[in-house]
Structure formats: C-alpha cells, structure tokens
Amino acid sequence: MPRVIVDCAMYRDGRRSEAPGDLSEALAQARAVGDAFLWIGMYEPTEQEFDHVSHEFGLHKLAVEDALTAHQRPKLEVYDDSLFVVLKPVMYDDDADTVTTGELMLFIGDSFVVTVRHGEGAALAAVRRRLEHEPGVLRHGPTAVLYAVSDAVVDHYIEVAAELQADLEELEAEVFAPQTADTKNTAARIYGFKRQVLEFRRATSPLSQPMDRLAFGNVPFVHDHAKPFFRDVADHLTKANEYVEGLDRLLSDALAAHLAQMGVRQNDDMRKISAWAAMAAVPTMVAGIYGMNFDHMPELREWWGYPAVLVLMAVLCLGLHRMFKRRGWL
C-alpha cells in the first residue's frame, strides 16, 4: 500500500532498519528480537487499505472505526492488545486568520506503533527524523514515539497561541483607535477571532485528561519511567490551555469595550444631531411667527424690521452654538 503508508521501518536498539515486506513477518521478527519495534505511518487510509494493517496487528474494531472516521476528540482508550490515542494538531494561517486542526491517531502495542494522520497539520516526518537522531530516546520503544509525538503537538500549541496573541494585540489596537472606515467591521473580526480560539480550545482542552493519565496513572504499553516526561508534556499543555483561556477572556473584553465605544459614539452623534436641530428650530420658529400674515404685527411697517429679525435669528443661533460647544455637544 505505497499510497497510504508514508513510512514503515523497524527500530532495533534505537537504530533504524528496513522492515520486511510482510507485516506479519516484520512484527514476529520485532517481538522475537525483544528490543525492537515496528513503526508504520499512514495518511488518510480507506477501510479497505487499513483492513490489512488492523488485521495483522489485532487492532480493536472500535478504535479502527475511529481512526478511519476521524472527527474525534482528543482521547486515550485502552484495549486488550493496544493503546489508542487521539491528538489534534493545530495550524494557524496568519494571512487568513484561521485556525485549522488535523487529527493524529496512534496505536501503541506490543512491539509496534501505527500512526494514522488526517489533514495537513499533523506531519510526523520531522518527529521521526528527530527521534532517529536520538537513539538513546528511541531505544525505549513505542513509549518514546508516543512521548515525542505528544510533545511535538503540544509544543506547537504554544507556538500557535503566541501567534494568536500577537494578532489579538493588533485587534485590540484597532478597537481603541479612532473610528475610521477600516474599523467599521471590528465587531465581526472579533467574533470571527473568537471562533478561531474556540476551534483551538477544542483541540487543547480535552487532551488534559489523557495527558494526566499518562503522567500520573498506570497505562498499559507505557513504561513507568516515562511518567516524568509525560508530566512535562502535561505542564506544557496546561500552559497552552491557560493561553487559550486568556485569549478568550481578552476577546470577550475587547468585544465589550468595542460595543461600549459604539454606544458612546452613538450618544455623541445623537447629541450633535439634537444640537443642530435646536439651532435650526430657532430661526424656523421666528420665521414662522413673522410669516403668519396678520395685518397688525409689530415691526412689519418699519424699514429696519427685516434686518432686525435676521440679526435676532443669527444671535440666537450663535448663542446656542456657543452653549452646545461649551457643553461638548459639538
């Protein structure tokens, strides 16, 4: 199955060697040697493509179904012949301001590791290369692979959180900047940002319980001496979760501040409209009085009546303008 098997190798005493073409023979050889294990990496296999691997390694059908279906929460399941772990790597596109998640499933068993990858954000080639340059770590078998993969995924959480924090600072500066045409869609941007943080949280938050089990519990197929290393991963995960919670709180505060500013600006606009309406009402009232066309009205027969009325309206309007200006309405 060259299309879905990305890499397949046997590791003995921390050193890579090519595995036999037949999986049954390779697994039997690894178990016979004792200090060897088989690591198979697969990318988005179909049911038919994964059937041979699951049959040879005796993987539980429920775990196989989860690995093929994807869209799983991070979790850890213990079966009779294997350990099933689901991780959700996260990628952040800074240009599009979008968080995307992949899925990474690991089957850990007696002398074998099977990794199934979904999505583009979960490449394991770098992890495999790093482990192959550290035979002292890889010598610990499948447990070392589980630790290295978990550590790489969680460390990348912190990197993504730092990128989100930088973008959030830019968004906060936009919220408190003077209103311009570019800031009219700020509320939509904040809401969209919150959706990305929520997607991030769906990857990090459920992983806490599996990491705690690996760090403090007794999990089959995981060596007890690896617990301090998983505790380190759990600490990093806690830091990532704190980042995510802080981002979510800051976004909520930014949205509340933006809405409050919008309310203040609307009040300012209403005061300005009211002030101009008041200044327009005064000459309208005066003109309305002198436009009633009664015969006996004062100043109608005087030559200075018309300019006097214009001066009166101008003085009243200037007085109102000065008063509104002093009170900050204009």
mmCIF file with all atom_site columns, C-alpha atoms in Angstrom, residues 191-324:
data_model
loop_
_atom_site.group_PDB
_atom_site.id
_atom_site.type_symbol
_atom_site.label_atom_id
_atom_site.label_alt_id
_atom_site.label_comp_id
_atom_site.label_asym_id
_atom_site.label_entity_id
_atom_site.label_seq_id
_atom_site.pdbx_PDB_ins_code
_atom_site.Cartn_x
_atom_site.Cartn_y
_atom_site.Cartn_z
_atom_site.occupancy
_atom_site.B_iso_or_equiv
_atom_site.pdbx_formal_charge
_atom_site.auth_seq_id
_atom_site.auth_comp_id
_atom_site.auth_asym_id
_atom_site.auth_atom_id
_atom_site.pdbx_PDB_model_num
ATOM 1   C CA . TYR A 1 191 ? -16.389 37.428 16.642 1.00 0.00 ? 191 TYR A CA 1
ATOM 2   C CA . GLY A 1 192 ? -14.501 35.606 13.900 1.00 0.00 ? 192 GLY A CA 1
ATOM 3   C CA . PHE A 1 193 ? -11.393 35.597 16.091 1.00 0.00 ? 193 PHE A CA 1
ATOM 4   C CA . LYS A 1 194 ? -13.399 34.080 18.945 1.00 0.00 ? 194 LYS A CA 1
ATOM 5   C CA . ARG A 1 195 ? -14.500 31.272 16.635 1.00 0.00 ? 195 ARG A CA 1
ATOM 6   C CA . GLN A 1 196 ? -10.853 30.513 15.830 1.00 0.00 ? 196 GLN A CA 1
ATOM 7   C CA . VAL A 1 197 ? -9.977  30.459 19.533 1.00 0.00 ? 197 VAL A CA 1
ATOM 8   C CA . LEU A 1 198 ? -12.923 28.116 20.134 1.00 0.00 ? 198 LEU A CA 1
ATOM 9   C CA . GLU A 1 199 ? -11.569 25.789 17.442 1.00 0.00 ? 199 GLU A CA 1
ATOM 10  C CA . PHE A 1 200 ? -8.198  25.931 19.175 1.00 0.00 ? 200 PHE A CA 1
ATOM 11  C CA . ARG A 1 201 ? -9.775  25.129 22.541 1.00 0.00 ? 201 ARG A CA 1
ATOM 12  C CA . ARG A 1 202 ? -11.488 22.048 21.104 1.00 0.00 ? 202 ARG A CA 1
ATOM 13  C CA . ALA A 1 203 ? -8.036  20.663 20.380 1.00 0.00 ? 203 ALA A CA 1
ATOM 14  C CA . THR A 1 204 ? -6.283  21.557 23.635 1.00 0.00 ? 204 THR A CA 1
ATOM 15  C CA . SER A 1 205 ? -8.833  21.300 26.429 1.00 0.00 ? 205 SER A CA 1
ATOM 16  C CA . PRO A 1 206 ? -9.962  17.629 26.018 1.00 0.00 ? 206 PRO A CA 1
ATOM 17  C CA . LEU A 1 207 ? -6.325  16.494 25.879 1.00 0.00 ? 207 LEU A CA 1
ATOM 18  C CA . SER A 1 208 ? -5.735  17.347 29.552 1.00 0.00 ? 208 SER A CA 1
ATOM 19  C CA . GLN A 1 209 ? -7.304  14.169 30.904 1.00 0.00 ? 209 GLN A CA 1
ATOM 20  C CA . PRO A 1 210 ? -5.347  11.776 28.623 1.00 0.00 ? 210 PRO A CA 1
ATOM 21  C CA . MET A 1 211 ? -2.084  13.552 29.458 1.00 0.00 ? 211 MET A CA 1
ATOM 22  C CA . ASP A 1 212 ? -2.829  13.325 33.172 1.00 0.00 ? 212 ASP A CA 1
ATOM 23  C CA . ARG A 1 213 ? -3.446  9.586  32.817 1.00 0.00 ? 213 ARG A CA 1
ATOM 24  C CA . LEU A 1 214 ? -0.126  9.154  31.029 1.00 0.00 ? 214 LEU A CA 1
ATOM 25  C CA . ALA A 1 215 ? 1.685   11.336 33.559 1.00 0.00 ? 215 ALA A CA 1
ATOM 26  C CA . PHE A 1 216 ? 0.207   10.016 36.807 1.00 0.00 ? 216 PHE A CA 1
ATOM 27  C CA . GLY A 1 217 ? -1.693  6.803  36.075 1.00 0.00 ? 217 GLY A CA 1
ATOM 28  C CA . ASN A 1 218 ? -0.772  3.260  35.162 1.00 0.00 ? 218 ASN A CA 1
ATOM 29  C CA . VAL A 1 219 ? -1.392  2.887  31.442 1.00 0.00 ? 219 VAL A CA 1
ATOM 30  C CA . PRO A 1 220 ? -0.674  -0.399 29.644 1.00 0.00 ? 220 PRO A CA 1
ATOM 31  C CA . PHE A 1 221 ? 2.050   -0.389 26.971 1.00 0.00 ? 221 PHE A CA 1
ATOM 32  C CA . VAL A 1 222 ? 3.565   2.764  28.528 1.00 0.00 ? 222 VAL A CA 1
ATOM 33  C CA . HIS A 1 223 ? 6.656   2.376  30.726 1.00 0.00 ? 223 HIS A CA 1
ATOM 34  C CA . ASP A 1 224 ? 6.533   3.827  34.217 1.00 0.00 ? 224 ASP A CA 1
ATOM 35  C CA . HIS A 1 225 ? 9.907   5.528  33.745 1.00 0.00 ? 225 HIS A CA 1
ATOM 36  C CA . ALA A 1 226 ? 8.300   7.710  31.053 1.00 0.00 ? 226 ALA A CA 1
ATOM 37  C CA . LYS A 1 227 ? 5.908   9.377  33.517 1.00 0.00 ? 227 LYS A CA 1
ATOM 38  C CA . PRO A 1 228 ? 8.212   12.357 34.255 1.00 0.00 ? 228 PRO A CA 1
ATOM 39  C CA . PHE A 1 229 ? 8.404   13.072 30.522 1.00 0.00 ? 229 PHE A CA 1
ATOM 40  C CA . PHE A 1 230 ? 4.635   12.955 30.152 1.00 0.00 ? 230 PHE A CA 1
ATOM 41  C CA . ARG A 1 231 ? 4.347   15.232 33.188 1.00 0.00 ? 231 ARG A CA 1
ATOM 42  C CA . ASP A 1 232 ? 6.470   17.728 31.287 1.00 0.00 ? 232 ASP A CA 1
ATOM 43  C CA . VAL A 1 233 ? 4.100   17.460 28.317 1.00 0.00 ? 233 VAL A CA 1
ATOM 44  C CA . ALA A 1 234 ? 1.138   17.881 30.672 1.00 0.00 ? 234 ALA A CA 1
ATOM 45  C CA . ASP A 1 235 ? 2.730   21.053 32.095 1.00 0.00 ? 235 ASP A CA 1
ATOM 46  C CA . HIS A 1 236 ? 3.159   22.471 28.601 1.00 0.00 ? 236 HIS A CA 1
ATOM 47  C CA . LEU A 1 237 ? -0.430  21.567 27.816 1.00 0.00 ? 237 LEU A CA 1
ATOM 48  C CA . THR A 1 238 ? -1.594  23.403 30.939 1.00 0.00 ? 238 THR A CA 1
ATOM 49  C CA . LYS A 1 239 ? 0.327   26.451 29.755 1.00 0.00 ? 239 LYS A CA 1
ATOM 50  C CA . ALA A 1 240 ? -1.315  26.195 26.332 1.00 0.00 ? 240 ALA A CA 1
ATOM 51  C CA . ASN A 1 241 ? -4.773  25.906 27.901 1.00 0.00 ? 241 ASN A CA 1
ATOM 52  C CA . GLU A 1 242 ? -4.077  28.976 30.043 1.00 0.00 ? 242 GLU A CA 1
ATOM 53  C CA . TYR A 1 243 ? -3.083  30.828 26.882 1.00 0.00 ? 243 TYR A CA 1
ATOM 54  C CA . VAL A 1 244 ? -6.337  29.829 25.213 1.00 0.00 ? 244 VAL A CA 1
ATOM 55  C CA . GLU A 1 245 ? -8.465  30.830 28.198 1.00 0.00 ? 245 GLU A CA 1
ATOM 56  C CA . GLY A 1 246 ? -6.651  34.161 28.407 1.00 0.00 ? 246 GLY A CA 1
ATOM 57  C CA . LEU A 1 247 ? -7.213  34.803 24.706 1.00 0.00 ? 247 LEU A CA 1
ATOM 58  C CA . ASP A 1 248 ? -10.900 34.052 25.053 1.00 0.00 ? 248 ASP A CA 1
ATOM 59  C CA . ARG A 1 249 ? -11.282 36.399 28.036 1.00 0.00 ? 249 ARG A CA 1
ATOM 60  C CA . LEU A 1 250 ? -9.389  39.185 26.284 1.00 0.00 ? 250 LEU A CA 1
ATOM 61  C CA . LEU A 1 251 ? -11.551 38.786 23.195 1.00 0.00 ? 251 LEU A CA 1
ATOM 62  C CA . SER A 1 252 ? -14.708 38.994 25.308 1.00 0.00 ? 252 SER A CA 1
ATOM 63  C CA . ASP A 1 253 ? -13.365 42.144 26.981 1.00 0.00 ? 253 ASP A CA 1
ATOM 64  C CA . ALA A 1 254 ? -12.385 43.622 23.611 1.00 0.00 ? 254 ALA A CA 1
ATOM 65  C CA . LEU A 1 255 ? -15.843 42.933 22.217 1.00 0.00 ? 255 LEU A CA 1
ATOM 66  C CA . ALA A 1 256 ? -17.485 44.512 25.276 1.00 0.00 ? 256 ALA A CA 1
ATOM 67  C CA . ALA A 1 257 ? -15.190 47.559 25.005 1.00 0.00 ? 257 ALA A CA 1
ATOM 68  C CA . HIS A 1 258 ? -15.959 47.905 21.306 1.00 0.00 ? 258 HIS A CA 1
ATOM 69  C CA . LEU A 1 259 ? -19.710 47.750 21.901 1.00 0.00 ? 259 LEU A CA 1
ATOM 70  C CA . ALA A 1 260 ? -19.390 50.304 24.720 1.00 0.00 ? 260 ALA A CA 1
ATOM 71  C CA . GLN A 1 261 ? -17.445 52.601 22.420 1.00 0.00 ? 261 GLN A CA 1
ATOM 72  C CA . MET A 1 262 ? -20.090 52.197 19.755 1.00 0.00 ? 262 MET A CA 1
ATOM 73  C CA . GLY A 1 263 ? -22.732 53.202 22.298 1.00 0.00 ? 263 GLY A CA 1
ATOM 74  C CA . VAL A 1 264 ? -20.733 56.270 23.345 1.00 0.00 ? 264 VAL A CA 1
ATOM 75  C CA . ARG A 1 265 ? -20.231 57.278 19.722 1.00 0.00 ? 265 ARG A CA 1
ATOM 76  C CA . GLN A 1 266 ? -23.939 56.882 19.040 1.00 0.00 ? 266 GLN A CA 1
ATOM 77  C CA . ASN A 1 267 ? -24.724 59.097 22.048 1.00 0.00 ? 267 ASN A CA 1
ATOM 78  C CA . ASP A 1 268 ? -22.284 61.688 20.724 1.00 0.00 ? 268 ASP A CA 1
ATOM 79  C CA . ASP A 1 269 ? -23.937 61.564 17.326 1.00 0.00 ? 269 ASP A CA 1
ATOM 80  C CA . MET A 1 270 ? -27.378 61.942 18.871 1.00 0.00 ? 270 MET A CA 1
ATOM 81  C CA . ARG A 1 271 ? -26.239 64.974 20.878 1.00 0.00 ? 271 ARG A CA 1
ATOM 82  C CA . LYS A 1 272 ? -24.774 66.579 17.774 1.00 0.00 ? 272 LYS A CA 1
ATOM 83  C CA . ILE A 1 273 ? -27.967 65.926 15.825 1.00 0.00 ? 273 ILE A CA 1
ATOM 84  C CA . SER A 1 274 ? -30.051 67.346 18.690 1.00 0.00 ? 274 SER A CA 1
ATOM 85  C CA . ALA A 1 275 ? -27.847 70.446 18.904 1.00 0.00 ? 275 ALA A CA 1
ATOM 86  C CA . TRP A 1 276 ? -28.085 71.182 15.181 1.00 0.00 ? 276 TRP A CA 1
ATOM 87  C CA . ALA A 1 277 ? -31.826 70.520 15.257 1.00 0.00 ? 277 ALA A CA 1
ATOM 88  C CA . ALA A 1 278 ? -32.228 73.017 18.122 1.00 0.00 ? 278 ALA A CA 1
ATOM 89  C CA . MET A 1 279 ? -30.257 75.669 16.221 1.00 0.00 ? 279 MET A CA 1
ATOM 90  C CA . ALA A 1 280 ? -32.375 75.048 13.125 1.00 0.00 ? 280 ALA A CA 1
ATOM 91  C CA . ALA A 1 281 ? -35.597 75.263 15.166 1.00 0.00 ? 281 ALA A CA 1
ATOM 92  C CA . VAL A 1 282 ? -34.941 78.833 16.415 1.00 0.00 ? 282 VAL A CA 1
ATOM 93  C CA . PRO A 1 283 ? -34.894 80.611 13.016 1.00 0.00 ? 283 PRO A CA 1
ATOM 94  C CA . THR A 1 284 ? -37.722 78.344 11.882 1.00 0.00 ? 284 THR A CA 1
ATOM 95  C CA . MET A 1 285 ? -39.810 79.492 14.837 1.00 0.00 ? 285 MET A CA 1
ATOM 96  C CA . VAL A 1 286 ? -39.041 83.183 14.263 1.00 0.00 ? 286 VAL A CA 1
ATOM 97  C CA . ALA A 1 287 ? -39.711 82.894 10.537 1.00 0.00 ? 287 ALA A CA 1
ATOM 98  C CA . GLY A 1 288 ? -42.937 81.070 11.282 1.00 0.00 ? 288 GLY A CA 1
ATOM 99  C CA . ILE A 1 289 ? -44.161 83.839 13.552 1.00 0.00 ? 289 ILE A CA 1
ATOM 100 C CA . TYR A 1 290 ? -43.452 86.564 11.007 1.00 0.00 ? 290 TYR A CA 1
ATOM 101 C CA . GLY A 1 291 ? -44.925 84.513 8.218  1.00 0.00 ? 291 GLY A CA 1
ATOM 102 C CA . MET A 1 292 ? -48.452 84.404 9.686  1.00 0.00 ? 292 MET A CA 1
ATOM 103 C CA . ASN A 1 293 ? -49.511 87.408 7.512  1.00 0.00 ? 293 ASN A CA 1
ATOM 104 C CA . PHE A 1 294 ? -51.636 89.262 10.111 1.00 0.00 ? 294 PHE A CA 1
ATOM 105 C CA . ASP A 1 295 ? -52.177 92.956 9.493  1.00 0.00 ? 295 ASP A CA 1
ATOM 106 C CA . HIS A 1 296 ? -51.434 94.227 12.964 1.00 0.00 ? 296 HIS A CA 1
ATOM 107 C CA . MET A 1 297 ? -47.991 92.839 13.781 1.00 0.00 ? 297 MET A CA 1
ATOM 108 C CA . PRO A 1 298 ? -45.150 94.930 15.221 1.00 0.00 ? 298 PRO A CA 1
ATOM 109 C CA . GLU A 1 299 ? -42.176 95.876 13.073 1.00 0.00 ? 299 GLU A CA 1
ATOM 110 C CA . LEU A 1 300 ? -43.924 94.908 9.814  1.00 0.00 ? 300 LEU A CA 1
ATOM 111 C CA . ARG A 1 301 ? -44.144 98.537 8.667  1.00 0.00 ? 301 ARG A CA 1
ATOM 112 C CA . GLU A 1 302 ? -40.668 99.550 9.869  1.00 0.00 ? 302 GLU A CA 1
ATOM 113 C CA . TRP A 1 303 ? -37.762 99.641 7.406  1.00 0.00 ? 303 TRP A CA 1
ATOM 114 C CA . TRP A 1 304 ? -35.434 98.002 9.978  1.00 0.00 ? 304 TRP A CA 1
ATOM 115 C CA . GLY A 1 305 ? -37.823 95.155 10.771 1.00 0.00 ? 305 GLY A CA 1
ATOM 116 C CA . TYR A 1 306 ? -36.450 92.649 8.242  1.00 0.00 ? 306 TYR A CA 1
ATOM 117 C CA . PRO A 1 307 ? -32.738 93.085 9.061  1.00 0.00 ? 307 PRO A CA 1
ATOM 118 C CA . ALA A 1 308 ? -33.566 93.162 12.784 1.00 0.00 ? 308 ALA A CA 1
ATOM 119 C CA . VAL A 1 309 ? -35.259 89.774 12.560 1.00 0.00 ? 309 VAL A CA 1
ATOM 120 C CA . LEU A 1 310 ? -32.277 88.330 10.643 1.00 0.00 ? 310 LEU A CA 1
ATOM 121 C CA . VAL A 1 311 ? -29.877 89.685 13.253 1.00 0.00 ? 311 VAL A CA 1
ATOM 122 C CA . LEU A 1 312 ? -32.052 88.251 16.037 1.00 0.00 ? 312 LEU A CA 1
ATOM 123 C CA . MET A 1 313 ? -32.028 84.789 14.441 1.00 0.00 ? 313 MET A CA 1
ATOM 124 C CA . ALA A 1 314 ? -28.259 84.928 13.922 1.00 0.00 ? 314 ALA A CA 1
ATOM 125 C CA . VAL A 1 315 ? -27.642 85.982 17.536 1.00 0.00 ? 315 VAL A CA 1
ATOM 126 C CA . LEU A 1 316 ? -29.876 83.225 18.888 1.00 0.00 ? 316 LEU A CA 1
ATOM 127 C CA . CYS A 1 317 ? -28.193 80.583 16.705 1.00 0.00 ? 317 CYS A CA 1
ATOM 128 C CA . LEU A 1 318 ? -24.697 81.755 17.682 1.00 0.00 ? 318 LEU A CA 1
ATOM 129 C CA . GLY A 1 319 ? -25.698 81.717 21.344 1.00 0.00 ? 319 GLY A CA 1
ATOM 130 C CA . LEU A 1 320 ? -26.997 78.155 21.069 1.00 0.00 ? 320 LEU A CA 1
ATOM 131 C CA . HIS A 1 321 ? -23.876 77.065 19.175 1.00 0.00 ? 321 HIS A CA 1
ATOM 132 C CA . ARG A 1 322 ? -21.632 78.532 21.886 1.00 0.00 ? 322 ARG A CA 1
ATOM 133 C CA . MET A 1 323 ? -23.624 76.872 24.643 1.00 0.00 ? 323 MET A CA 1
ATOM 134 C CA . PHE A 1 324 ? -23.591 73.424 22.952 1.00 0.00 ? 324 PHE A CA 1
#
